[in-house]
Each structure stands twice: as C-alpha cells, then as structure tokens.
C-alpha cells in the first residue's frame, strides 16, 4: 500500500521542521545562515506544506488500502488521550470561570469552553477504548466529531486575534495547528463511525501527518521559550497542542500497522432485504400487507363491524357470486304446478286467493277438521 510510503518523506521533513522551529529559541536571531526568525518560521511551515503534498500524492496513487478501519489496542494513544482529556477539562473550566467572573462574556470563548468540556468526555472514552477495552462497531458516532468542532472554534479565535495585530507579530503556526487538527479529527470521526466514505482512512494520513509535524514542535517551543511562570493555567493551550500532536502520531502509527487491503475485508450491513410478494404467491389468498406489530395491536371487533370494515391495506381476490333467482321465476312456477299446493310465502296472511279452490275434497275435509279442532 503506497499510503505507508508517506512516512519516508514525513520523518526527514518533520525532523527538519522541528529543528527550524526550536532553533529560533536556542540561537539568537540571524545566527543560522543569517536568517531571521520570521524566515525560519516560514521555512518551518514550508516543511509542513511539503509533507501535506507528498502525503496527498502517495494516498492518491494508493488503490489497495481499505476504506474502513477498526481500532486496535494502543496504549500510548490511550495515555495521550486521557492526558488530553484532563487538559481540556481544566482549560474549559478555567475559561468559563474567567469569562463570568470578569463580567465580559465572549460568545466564542464560552462556546470554546463548552466544546472543550465535551471533548474531554470524548477523549476519556477514546483513551479507555485504546487502553483497556475494545468493542467492534459504531461507537458514539455523533460525539466523535466534537473535537473537530472544538479545534474549528479555536481556529476562528486565532483568526479573530490576527485582525487586531500586525501580521508580523501574528502567531500563524497556531492557526495552522488548529486547521490540520480540525481536518484530522473530522476524518477520524468518520473512520471510527464506519461511515460510507471513500477517503476517510486516506485523509487521516493526509491531514494527520502535517498536524503532528506542526503541533509537536510548536507546543514544545511554546512550553520551552514562551512559558508563563506567573499564570500557570495560561500554559494549558500549548500543552494541549502537544498532546494532540502526540495522540495523532500514535494513531497514525497504529493505522499504518493494522490497516488492511480492500480484498481482505468485507463490509457487512444490517439491512435485511424485503420479501418479494408476487401476485402468484398470494393468488387465491386473503393476506394483510401490514406489519405483524400492527396486526397484533388491533382490537377485536364484532361481526357487524368486521363485515363493514374498510379493506384498505389488504390483498384480496374478488369472487363472482351467482345471481339469486327471484322467487317468482319460471322454474319455481313449473315445480309448483306438479304439487297440490302452491309455494306459500313466509307470511301466512299473504296466501293466494285460489288456494282453497285448488284443493281436492280430501284436503278440504282435513282442513275443516283442523279448523274445528282449533
């Protein structure tokens, strides 16, 4: 898999970028080949850009890497994830405390603090999954994207601060750190949730390697040469960036070791195909196309309601019934001629007028005897 070749260009360029960043603090300005710190900063960002370009080329040429990946046990990533959770919780609580105690509430700062607290919960879950237990399947698909939202808000905050100062004094590296972190954590969330996208695993390499190359040297530089000894909590953000970079680096190492080829995995969905009910299968039957749960919850109705109920939602076959013959049909008249009596109606009061005239003497006698006995 050609995506793994990205490490060949990442290692030397990341080491060179780390040197260009840290040398700004170790040596006086202009000592290294007469270059100023601003030029060294641009060269450092140039190394990060080269890592991005080479990684994109290698992943674009890779046609064999699988589009899905299941996490494995990774103790270093679990440790850095738990440390990141602690730092995020402290950072969020500290920001909220200062925002409400000062009486000046900044909306972006409050949103960033809330997302920091939520991201701490996500990193606790990720750290525990990396270290102690592992469960296959989709895990917290919605929550995994919260770190990406947190880094996006922090990126906006950095951009807002740049509008009030000179570009020469702006800390562009912090903006680049949160930019790559946002893109990585977004694709990392897609990979963990097993979302059907083609480049989730590849994009983790494309944005993860530059993120690690810029975040680790930047965080170390800020902790070593811009450490605030008066307010210790002001050093949380560079420490967060360092932990993020180390966590991303450990995750990418894990993916590089355990990622599979496309022909080695098979993605199985939980979708169950619907049963095909054709006309031939239901011919001559009365069947309901409603669900079993709907049929089970129907109340029992009396026969009169059942006869008049609507037949919508059912498959039925229309049966042609023979027409009933009228009572005064020719066949009944022909049959009546062969008998001594005529067919009587259900009502005794509606007998024909010539009923007694057509009786013979014996029948008339029997009729008289019966009337007398009554």
Short mmCIF file of N, CA and C in Angstrom, two decimals, residues 80-258:
data_model
loop_
_atom_site.label_atom_id
_atom_site.label_comp_id
_atom_site.label_asym_id
_atom_site.label_seq_id
_atom_site.Cartn_x
_atom_site.Cartn_y
_atom_site.Cartn_z
N UNK A 80 -2.06 9.39 25.97
CA UNK A 80 -2.14 10.77 25.49
C UNK A 80 -3.59 11.24 25.37
N UNK A 81 -4.50 10.33 25.09
CA UNK A 81 -5.91 10.70 25.05
C UNK A 81 -6.44 11.08 26.42
N UNK A 82 -6.08 10.33 27.44
CA UNK A 82 -6.52 10.66 28.81
C UNK A 82 -5.87 11.96 29.30
N UNK A 83 -4.59 12.17 28.97
CA UNK A 83 -3.95 13.44 29.35
C UNK A 83 -4.62 14.62 28.64
N UNK A 84 -4.98 14.42 27.37
CA UNK A 84 -5.68 15.48 26.64
C UNK A 84 -7.03 15.78 27.28
N UNK A 85 -7.70 14.74 27.75
CA UNK A 85 -9.00 14.95 28.41
C UNK A 85 -8.85 15.79 29.67
N UNK A 86 -7.81 15.52 30.47
CA UNK A 86 -7.59 16.29 31.69
C UNK A 86 -7.30 17.75 31.36
N UNK A 87 -6.46 17.98 30.35
CA UNK A 87 -6.12 19.34 29.97
C UNK A 87 -7.33 20.08 29.41
N UNK A 88 -8.14 19.42 28.63
CA UNK A 88 -9.33 20.06 28.06
C UNK A 88 -10.33 20.43 29.14
N UNK A 89 -10.51 19.54 30.11
CA UNK A 89 -11.43 19.84 31.21
C UNK A 89 -10.95 21.05 32.01
N UNK A 90 -9.64 21.10 32.30
CA UNK A 90 -9.10 22.24 33.04
C UNK A 90 -9.19 23.52 32.23
N UNK A 91 -8.92 23.42 30.94
CA UNK A 91 -8.98 24.60 30.08
C UNK A 91 -10.41 25.14 29.97
N UNK A 92 -11.37 24.26 29.78
CA UNK A 92 -12.76 24.69 29.68
C UNK A 92 -13.27 25.32 30.96
N UNK A 93 -12.96 24.69 32.09
CA UNK A 93 -13.41 25.24 33.37
C UNK A 93 -12.74 26.58 33.65
N UNK A 94 -11.46 26.69 33.33
CA UNK A 94 -10.76 27.95 33.57
C UNK A 94 -11.31 29.07 32.69
N UNK A 95 -11.63 28.77 31.44
CA UNK A 95 -12.17 29.80 30.54
C UNK A 95 -13.54 30.27 31.01
N UNK A 96 -14.39 29.34 31.42
CA UNK A 96 -15.71 29.72 31.92
C UNK A 96 -15.62 30.56 33.19
N UNK A 97 -14.70 30.20 34.06
CA UNK A 97 -14.55 30.94 35.32
C UNK A 97 -14.12 32.38 35.05
N UNK A 98 -13.13 32.57 34.19
CA UNK A 98 -12.65 33.92 33.90
C UNK A 98 -13.69 34.73 33.12
N UNK A 99 -14.46 34.05 32.25
CA UNK A 99 -15.45 34.77 31.45
C UNK A 99 -16.56 35.35 32.32
N UNK A 100 -17.07 34.55 33.26
CA UNK A 100 -18.18 35.02 34.09
C UNK A 100 -17.71 35.88 35.27
N UNK A 101 -16.50 35.65 35.74
CA UNK A 101 -16.01 36.46 36.86
C UNK A 101 -15.64 37.87 36.43
N UNK A 102 -15.17 38.02 35.19
CA UNK A 102 -14.80 39.34 34.70
C UNK A 102 -16.01 40.19 34.30
N UNK A 103 -17.14 39.57 34.10
CA UNK A 103 -18.33 40.31 33.70
C UNK A 103 -18.42 40.57 32.21
N UNK A 104 -17.40 40.21 31.45
CA UNK A 104 -17.38 40.38 29.99
C UNK A 104 -17.44 38.99 29.37
N UNK A 105 -18.58 38.65 28.82
CA UNK A 105 -18.80 37.31 28.26
C UNK A 105 -18.57 37.35 26.77
N UNK A 106 -17.55 36.63 26.32
CA UNK A 106 -17.27 36.49 24.89
C UNK A 106 -17.94 35.21 24.40
N UNK A 107 -18.77 35.36 23.38
CA UNK A 107 -19.56 34.21 22.91
C UNK A 107 -18.65 33.10 22.40
N UNK A 108 -17.66 33.45 21.60
CA UNK A 108 -16.76 32.43 21.05
C UNK A 108 -15.97 31.73 22.14
N UNK A 109 -15.55 32.49 23.14
CA UNK A 109 -14.80 31.88 24.24
C UNK A 109 -15.67 30.92 25.04
N UNK A 110 -16.92 31.30 25.27
CA UNK A 110 -17.82 30.41 26.00
C UNK A 110 -18.11 29.14 25.20
N UNK A 111 -18.33 29.30 23.91
CA UNK A 111 -18.56 28.11 23.06
C UNK A 111 -17.32 27.22 23.05
N UNK A 112 -16.16 27.84 22.97
CA UNK A 112 -14.92 27.05 23.00
C UNK A 112 -14.77 26.30 24.32
N UNK A 113 -15.14 26.95 25.43
CA UNK A 113 -15.03 26.30 26.74
C UNK A 113 -16.00 25.13 26.86
N UNK A 114 -17.22 25.31 26.38
CA UNK A 114 -18.20 24.21 26.43
C UNK A 114 -17.75 23.04 25.57
N UNK A 115 -17.26 23.32 24.37
CA UNK A 115 -16.77 22.25 23.50
C UNK A 115 -15.53 21.58 24.08
N UNK A 116 -14.73 22.34 24.83
CA UNK A 116 -13.56 21.74 25.49
C UNK A 116 -14.00 20.72 26.53
N UNK A 117 -15.04 21.05 27.30
CA UNK A 117 -15.55 20.10 28.30
C UNK A 117 -16.14 18.85 27.63
N UNK A 118 -16.88 19.06 26.55
CA UNK A 118 -17.43 17.90 25.83
C UNK A 118 -16.33 17.07 25.17
N UNK A 119 -15.31 17.73 24.64
CA UNK A 119 -14.19 17.00 24.04
C UNK A 119 -13.42 16.20 25.08
N UNK A 120 -13.39 16.71 26.31
CA UNK A 120 -12.73 15.94 27.38
C UNK A 120 -13.44 14.61 27.59
N UNK A 121 -14.77 14.62 27.54
CA UNK A 121 -15.52 13.36 27.69
C UNK A 121 -15.20 12.41 26.54
N UNK A 122 -15.13 12.95 25.32
CA UNK A 122 -14.83 12.11 24.16
C UNK A 122 -13.45 11.50 24.29
N UNK A 123 -12.47 12.27 24.72
CA UNK A 123 -11.11 11.73 24.83
C UNK A 123 -11.00 10.72 25.97
N UNK A 124 -11.82 10.88 27.00
CA UNK A 124 -11.82 9.85 28.04
C UNK A 124 -12.30 8.51 27.47
N UNK A 125 -13.37 8.57 26.69
CA UNK A 125 -13.89 7.34 26.07
C UNK A 125 -12.87 6.75 25.10
N UNK A 126 -12.27 7.61 24.27
CA UNK A 126 -11.28 7.12 23.31
C UNK A 126 -10.06 6.55 24.02
N UNK A 127 -9.61 7.24 25.08
CA UNK A 127 -8.45 6.74 25.81
C UNK A 127 -8.70 5.39 26.46
N UNK A 128 -9.90 5.22 27.04
CA UNK A 128 -10.23 3.93 27.65
C UNK A 128 -10.36 2.84 26.60
N UNK A 129 -10.94 3.16 25.45
CA UNK A 129 -11.05 2.16 24.39
C UNK A 129 -9.68 1.76 23.86
N UNK A 130 -8.78 2.72 23.76
CA UNK A 130 -7.42 2.40 23.30
C UNK A 130 -6.68 1.52 24.31
N UNK A 131 -6.92 1.73 25.59
CA UNK A 131 -6.07 1.12 26.61
C UNK A 131 -6.63 -0.16 27.21
N UNK A 132 -7.94 -0.19 27.48
CA UNK A 132 -8.46 -1.28 28.30
C UNK A 132 -9.46 -2.18 27.59
N UNK A 133 -10.26 -1.65 26.76
CA UNK A 133 -11.26 -2.49 26.13
C UNK A 133 -11.45 -2.05 24.69
N UNK A 134 -11.99 -2.99 23.92
CA UNK A 134 -12.21 -2.72 22.50
C UNK A 134 -13.52 -3.35 22.10
N UNK A 135 -14.35 -2.61 21.43
CA UNK A 135 -15.66 -3.08 21.00
C UNK A 135 -15.85 -2.74 19.54
N UNK A 136 -16.16 -3.75 18.75
CA UNK A 136 -16.36 -3.53 17.33
C UNK A 136 -17.68 -2.81 17.09
N UNK A 137 -17.75 -2.14 15.95
CA UNK A 137 -18.99 -1.50 15.56
C UNK A 137 -18.92 0.01 15.72
N UNK A 138 -20.06 0.62 15.46
CA UNK A 138 -20.15 2.07 15.52
C UNK A 138 -20.25 2.52 16.97
N UNK A 139 -19.33 3.38 17.37
CA UNK A 139 -19.29 3.82 18.76
C UNK A 139 -19.36 5.34 18.81
N UNK A 140 -20.39 5.87 19.44
CA UNK A 140 -20.51 7.30 19.69
C UNK A 140 -20.25 8.10 18.41
N UNK A 141 -20.98 7.76 17.36
CA UNK A 141 -20.75 8.38 16.06
C UNK A 141 -20.90 9.88 16.12
N UNK A 142 -21.87 10.37 16.87
CA UNK A 142 -22.11 11.80 16.95
C UNK A 142 -21.09 12.51 17.82
N UNK A 143 -20.66 11.87 18.90
CA UNK A 143 -19.73 12.52 19.84
C UNK A 143 -18.32 12.63 19.28
N UNK A 144 -17.94 11.75 18.38
CA UNK A 144 -16.57 11.75 17.89
C UNK A 144 -16.21 13.00 17.11
N UNK A 145 -17.19 13.72 16.62
CA UNK A 145 -16.92 14.91 15.82
C UNK A 145 -16.74 16.15 16.71
N UNK A 146 -16.97 16.05 18.00
CA UNK A 146 -16.87 17.22 18.89
C UNK A 146 -15.44 17.78 18.94
N UNK A 147 -14.38 16.95 19.03
CA UNK A 147 -13.03 17.54 18.99
C UNK A 147 -12.76 18.35 17.73
N UNK A 148 -13.33 17.92 16.60
CA UNK A 148 -13.16 18.70 15.36
C UNK A 148 -13.84 20.06 15.49
N UNK A 149 -15.02 20.09 16.09
CA UNK A 149 -15.71 21.37 16.31
C UNK A 149 -14.93 22.27 17.26
N UNK A 150 -14.36 21.66 18.30
CA UNK A 150 -13.56 22.44 19.25
C UNK A 150 -12.36 23.08 18.56
N UNK A 151 -11.64 22.31 17.76
CA UNK A 151 -10.47 22.86 17.05
C UNK A 151 -10.90 23.91 16.04
N UNK A 152 -12.08 23.75 15.43
CA UNK A 152 -12.55 24.75 14.47
C UNK A 152 -12.84 26.08 15.17
N UNK A 153 -13.45 26.03 16.35
CA UNK A 153 -13.73 27.27 17.10
C UNK A 153 -12.43 27.92 17.54
N UNK A 154 -11.47 27.12 17.97
CA UNK A 154 -10.17 27.68 18.36
C UNK A 154 -9.48 28.32 17.15
N UNK A 155 -9.64 27.73 15.98
CA UNK A 155 -9.05 28.32 14.78
C UNK A 155 -9.68 29.67 14.48
N UNK A 156 -11.00 29.78 14.68
CA UNK A 156 -11.68 31.06 14.46
C UNK A 156 -11.20 32.10 15.48
N UNK A 157 -11.01 31.68 16.72
CA UNK A 157 -10.50 32.61 17.73
C UNK A 157 -9.11 33.14 17.37
N UNK A 158 -8.25 32.25 16.86
CA UNK A 158 -6.92 32.69 16.44
C UNK A 158 -7.01 33.68 15.28
N UNK A 159 -7.90 33.41 14.35
CA UNK A 159 -8.04 34.32 13.20
C UNK A 159 -8.58 35.68 13.64
N UNK A 160 -9.48 35.69 14.62
CA UNK A 160 -10.03 36.97 15.11
C UNK A 160 -8.95 37.81 15.77
N UNK A 161 -8.06 37.17 16.51
CA UNK A 161 -6.99 37.92 17.17
C UNK A 161 -5.99 38.51 16.17
N UNK A 162 -5.87 37.87 14.99
CA UNK A 162 -4.93 38.37 14.00
C UNK A 162 -5.41 39.67 13.36
N UNK A 163 -6.69 39.95 13.44
CA UNK A 163 -7.22 41.16 12.82
C UNK A 163 -6.87 42.43 13.60
N UNK A 164 -6.41 42.26 14.83
CA UNK A 164 -6.11 43.42 15.67
C UNK A 164 -4.62 43.68 15.82
N UNK A 165 -3.77 42.82 15.25
CA UNK A 165 -2.33 42.99 15.39
C UNK A 165 -1.69 42.90 14.01
N UNK A 166 -0.40 43.19 13.95
CA UNK A 166 0.34 43.11 12.70
C UNK A 166 0.58 41.65 12.32
N UNK A 167 0.62 41.42 11.01
CA UNK A 167 0.84 40.06 10.55
C UNK A 167 2.23 39.55 10.94
N UNK A 168 3.15 40.46 11.16
CA UNK A 168 4.49 40.05 11.57
C UNK A 168 4.47 39.51 12.99
N UNK A 169 3.59 40.04 13.82
CA UNK A 169 3.50 39.58 15.20
C UNK A 169 2.49 38.44 15.38
N UNK A 170 1.75 38.12 14.34
CA UNK A 170 0.72 37.08 14.44
C UNK A 170 1.37 35.70 14.55
N UNK A 171 0.76 34.89 15.39
CA UNK A 171 1.25 33.52 15.58
C UNK A 171 0.53 32.62 14.57
N UNK A 172 1.07 32.61 13.35
CA UNK A 172 0.43 31.86 12.27
C UNK A 172 0.49 30.35 12.52
N UNK A 173 1.50 29.90 13.21
CA UNK A 173 1.64 28.46 13.45
C UNK A 173 0.48 27.91 14.26
N UNK A 174 -0.03 28.68 15.22
CA UNK A 174 -1.17 28.20 16.00
C UNK A 174 -2.40 28.02 15.12
N UNK A 175 -2.59 28.94 14.15
CA UNK A 175 -3.70 28.81 13.22
C UNK A 175 -3.56 27.55 12.37
N UNK A 176 -2.34 27.27 11.91
CA UNK A 176 -2.11 26.07 11.10
C UNK A 176 -2.31 24.82 11.94
N UNK A 177 -1.93 24.87 13.21
CA UNK A 177 -2.13 23.71 14.09
C UNK A 177 -3.60 23.34 14.20
N UNK A 178 -4.43 24.32 14.49
CA UNK A 178 -5.86 24.04 14.66
C UNK A 178 -6.54 23.70 13.33
N UNK A 179 -6.01 24.23 12.23
CA UNK A 179 -6.57 23.90 10.91
C UNK A 179 -6.39 22.41 10.61
N UNK A 180 -5.16 21.91 10.74
CA UNK A 180 -4.92 20.49 10.46
C UNK A 180 -5.58 19.59 11.50
N UNK A 181 -5.62 20.05 12.74
CA UNK A 181 -6.28 19.25 13.78
C UNK A 181 -7.78 19.10 13.49
N UNK A 182 -8.40 20.17 13.01
CA UNK A 182 -9.82 20.11 12.66
C UNK A 182 -10.08 19.09 11.56
N UNK A 183 -9.27 19.16 10.51
CA UNK A 183 -9.45 18.25 9.38
C UNK A 183 -9.17 16.81 9.78
N UNK A 184 -8.16 16.59 10.63
CA UNK A 184 -7.86 15.22 11.04
C UNK A 184 -8.97 14.64 11.90
N UNK A 185 -9.39 15.36 12.93
CA UNK A 185 -10.39 14.81 13.85
C UNK A 185 -11.74 14.60 13.16
N UNK A 186 -12.02 15.40 12.15
CA UNK A 186 -13.26 15.18 11.40
C UNK A 186 -13.20 13.85 10.64
N UNK A 187 -12.12 13.62 9.92
CA UNK A 187 -11.98 12.36 9.19
C UNK A 187 -11.78 11.17 10.13
N UNK A 188 -11.16 11.42 11.27
CA UNK A 188 -11.00 10.36 12.26
C UNK A 188 -12.36 9.95 12.82
N UNK A 189 -13.27 10.92 13.00
CA UNK A 189 -14.62 10.59 13.45
C UNK A 189 -15.37 9.78 12.40
N UNK A 190 -15.19 10.12 11.13
CA UNK A 190 -15.82 9.35 10.06
C UNK A 190 -15.28 7.92 10.03
N UNK A 191 -13.99 7.77 10.26
CA UNK A 191 -13.40 6.44 10.25
C UNK A 191 -13.90 5.59 11.41
N UNK A 192 -14.00 6.17 12.61
CA UNK A 192 -14.46 5.43 13.77
C UNK A 192 -15.93 5.04 13.66
N UNK A 193 -16.73 5.90 13.04
CA UNK A 193 -18.16 5.62 12.91
C UNK A 193 -18.48 4.72 11.73
N UNK A 194 -17.45 4.29 10.98
CA UNK A 194 -17.64 3.41 9.83
C UNK A 194 -18.63 4.01 8.82
N UNK A 195 -18.52 5.31 8.61
CA UNK A 195 -19.35 5.97 7.63
C UNK A 195 -18.89 5.58 6.23
N UNK A 196 -19.86 5.45 5.33
CA UNK A 196 -19.55 5.02 3.97
C UNK A 196 -18.97 6.17 3.15
N UNK A 197 -17.69 6.43 3.34
CA UNK A 197 -16.94 7.40 2.55
C UNK A 197 -15.69 6.71 2.03
N UNK A 198 -15.19 7.20 0.92
CA UNK A 198 -14.08 6.52 0.25
C UNK A 198 -12.72 6.88 0.84
N UNK A 199 -12.54 8.11 1.33
CA UNK A 199 -11.20 8.58 1.68
C UNK A 199 -11.04 8.90 3.15
N UNK A 200 -11.82 8.29 4.02
CA UNK A 200 -11.69 8.60 5.45
C UNK A 200 -10.32 8.18 5.98
N UNK A 201 -9.91 6.95 5.66
CA UNK A 201 -8.61 6.46 6.14
C UNK A 201 -7.47 7.22 5.47
N UNK A 202 -7.59 7.47 4.18
CA UNK A 202 -6.54 8.20 3.47
C UNK A 202 -6.41 9.63 3.99
N UNK A 203 -7.54 10.27 4.25
CA UNK A 203 -7.49 11.65 4.75
C UNK A 203 -6.89 11.74 6.14
N UNK A 204 -6.99 10.66 6.91
CA UNK A 204 -6.31 10.66 8.21
C UNK A 204 -4.81 10.78 8.03
N UNK A 205 -4.26 10.14 6.99
CA UNK A 205 -2.84 10.30 6.68
C UNK A 205 -2.56 11.70 6.13
N UNK A 206 -3.41 12.15 5.20
CA UNK A 206 -3.16 13.42 4.51
C UNK A 206 -3.10 14.58 5.49
N UNK A 207 -4.03 14.62 6.45
CA UNK A 207 -4.09 15.73 7.40
C UNK A 207 -3.44 15.41 8.75
N UNK A 208 -3.31 14.13 9.06
CA UNK A 208 -2.72 13.76 10.35
C UNK A 208 -1.22 13.94 10.40
N UNK A 209 -0.52 13.56 9.35
CA UNK A 209 0.93 13.72 9.35
C UNK A 209 1.36 15.19 9.40
N UNK A 210 0.77 16.09 8.60
CA UNK A 210 1.13 17.51 8.77
C UNK A 210 0.73 18.06 10.13
N UNK A 211 -0.41 17.57 10.68
CA UNK A 211 -0.82 18.04 12.00
C UNK A 211 0.20 17.67 13.06
N UNK A 212 0.68 16.42 13.02
CA UNK A 212 1.69 16.01 14.00
C UNK A 212 3.00 16.77 13.79
N UNK A 213 3.35 17.04 12.52
CA UNK A 213 4.62 17.72 12.23
C UNK A 213 4.62 19.17 12.69
N UNK A 214 3.45 19.80 12.75
CA UNK A 214 3.40 21.20 13.15
C UNK A 214 3.03 21.36 14.62
N UNK A 215 2.24 20.46 15.18
CA UNK A 215 1.75 20.65 16.54
C UNK A 215 2.80 20.30 17.60
N UNK A 216 3.52 19.22 17.38
CA UNK A 216 4.51 18.82 18.39
C UNK A 216 5.64 19.85 18.52
N UNK A 217 6.30 20.29 17.42
CA UNK A 217 7.34 21.32 17.58
C UNK A 217 6.80 22.64 18.11
N UNK A 218 5.61 23.04 17.68
CA UNK A 218 5.04 24.30 18.15
C UNK A 218 4.75 24.25 19.64
N UNK A 219 4.16 23.15 20.10
CA UNK A 219 3.86 23.04 21.53
C UNK A 219 5.12 23.02 22.38
N UNK A 220 6.13 22.28 21.93
CA UNK A 220 7.38 22.22 22.69
C UNK A 220 8.06 23.60 22.72
N UNK A 221 8.01 24.30 21.59
CA UNK A 221 8.63 25.63 21.53
C UNK A 221 7.94 26.59 22.50
N UNK A 222 6.61 26.58 22.54
CA UNK A 222 5.89 27.48 23.44
C UNK A 222 6.13 27.13 24.90
N UNK A 223 6.24 25.85 25.20
CA UNK A 223 6.48 25.45 26.59
C UNK A 223 7.90 25.77 27.04
N UNK A 224 8.85 25.73 26.12
CA UNK A 224 10.24 25.96 26.49
C UNK A 224 10.62 27.44 26.49
N UNK A 225 10.12 28.20 25.51
CA UNK A 225 10.61 29.57 25.33
C UNK A 225 9.53 30.63 25.54
N UNK A 226 8.28 30.22 25.73
CA UNK A 226 7.22 31.20 25.98
C UNK A 226 6.37 30.76 27.17
N UNK A 227 7.04 30.13 28.14
CA UNK A 227 6.32 29.62 29.31
C UNK A 227 5.95 30.78 30.24
N UNK A 228 4.69 30.79 30.67
CA UNK A 228 4.20 31.83 31.57
C UNK A 228 4.29 31.29 33.00
N UNK A 229 5.30 31.77 33.73
CA UNK A 229 5.51 31.28 35.09
C UNK A 229 4.60 31.97 36.11
N UNK A 230 3.99 33.09 35.74
CA UNK A 230 3.12 33.81 36.67
C UNK A 230 1.73 33.18 36.73
N UNK A 231 1.15 32.91 35.56
CA UNK A 231 -0.16 32.27 35.49
C UNK A 231 0.03 30.91 34.83
N UNK A 232 0.08 29.88 35.66
CA UNK A 232 0.40 28.55 35.15
C UNK A 232 -0.68 28.04 34.19
N UNK A 233 -1.93 28.40 34.46
CA UNK A 233 -3.01 27.89 33.62
C UNK A 233 -2.99 28.45 32.20
N UNK A 234 -2.23 29.53 31.98
CA UNK A 234 -2.11 30.06 30.62
C UNK A 234 -1.28 29.16 29.71
N UNK A 235 -0.59 28.20 30.31
CA UNK A 235 0.23 27.27 29.52
C UNK A 235 -0.53 26.01 29.12
N UNK A 236 -1.82 25.98 29.40
CA UNK A 236 -2.59 24.78 29.08
C UNK A 236 -2.72 24.59 27.57
N UNK A 237 -2.95 25.67 26.85
CA UNK A 237 -3.19 25.55 25.40
C UNK A 237 -1.99 24.97 24.65
N UNK A 238 -0.76 25.46 24.86
CA UNK A 238 0.37 24.80 24.17
C UNK A 238 0.57 23.36 24.61
N UNK A 239 0.25 23.06 25.86
CA UNK A 239 0.35 21.68 26.31
C UNK A 239 -0.72 20.81 25.65
N UNK A 240 -1.92 21.38 25.45
CA UNK A 240 -2.97 20.67 24.71
C UNK A 240 -2.52 20.36 23.30
N UNK A 241 -1.93 21.35 22.64
CA UNK A 241 -1.49 21.14 21.26
C UNK A 241 -0.44 20.05 21.18
N UNK A 242 0.45 20.02 22.15
CA UNK A 242 1.47 18.96 22.16
C UNK A 242 0.85 17.59 22.34
N UNK A 243 -0.12 17.47 23.27
CA UNK A 243 -0.79 16.19 23.49
C UNK A 243 -1.58 15.77 22.26
N UNK A 244 -2.23 16.73 21.60
CA UNK A 244 -2.96 16.41 20.38
C UNK A 244 -2.02 15.85 19.30
N UNK A 245 -0.87 16.52 19.15
CA UNK A 245 0.08 16.05 18.14
C UNK A 245 0.60 14.65 18.43
N UNK A 246 0.92 14.37 19.69
CA UNK A 246 1.41 13.03 20.04
C UNK A 246 0.31 11.98 19.89
N UNK A 247 -0.91 12.35 20.24
CA UNK A 247 -2.02 11.41 20.08
C UNK A 247 -2.24 11.08 18.60
N UNK A 248 -2.23 12.11 17.76
CA UNK A 248 -2.40 11.88 16.32
C UNK A 248 -1.28 11.01 15.77
N UNK A 249 -0.07 11.26 16.22
CA UNK A 249 1.07 10.47 15.74
C UNK A 249 0.92 9.00 16.12
N UNK A 250 0.49 8.73 17.35
CA UNK A 250 0.31 7.34 17.79
C UNK A 250 -0.82 6.65 17.03
N UNK A 251 -1.88 7.38 16.76
CA UNK A 251 -3.00 6.81 16.00
C UNK A 251 -2.57 6.46 14.58
N UNK A 252 -1.80 7.33 13.95
CA UNK A 252 -1.34 7.07 12.59
C UNK A 252 -0.38 5.89 12.54
N UNK A 253 0.43 5.73 13.55
CA UNK A 253 1.31 4.55 13.60
C UNK A 253 0.48 3.28 13.70
N UNK A 254 -0.55 3.32 14.53
CA UNK A 254 -1.44 2.16 14.66
C UNK A 254 -2.14 1.83 13.34
N UNK A 255 -2.65 2.86 12.66
CA UNK A 255 -3.34 2.63 11.39
C UNK A 255 -2.37 2.05 10.36
N UNK A 256 -1.15 2.55 10.34
CA UNK A 256 -0.16 2.04 9.38
C UNK A 256 0.17 0.58 9.62
N UNK A 257 0.10 0.13 10.84
CA UNK A 257 0.44 -1.26 11.16
C UNK A 257 -0.72 -2.19 10.86
N UNK A 258 -1.92 -1.81 11.22
CA UNK A 258 -3.06 -2.73 11.18
C UNK A 258 -4.04 -2.49 10.03
#
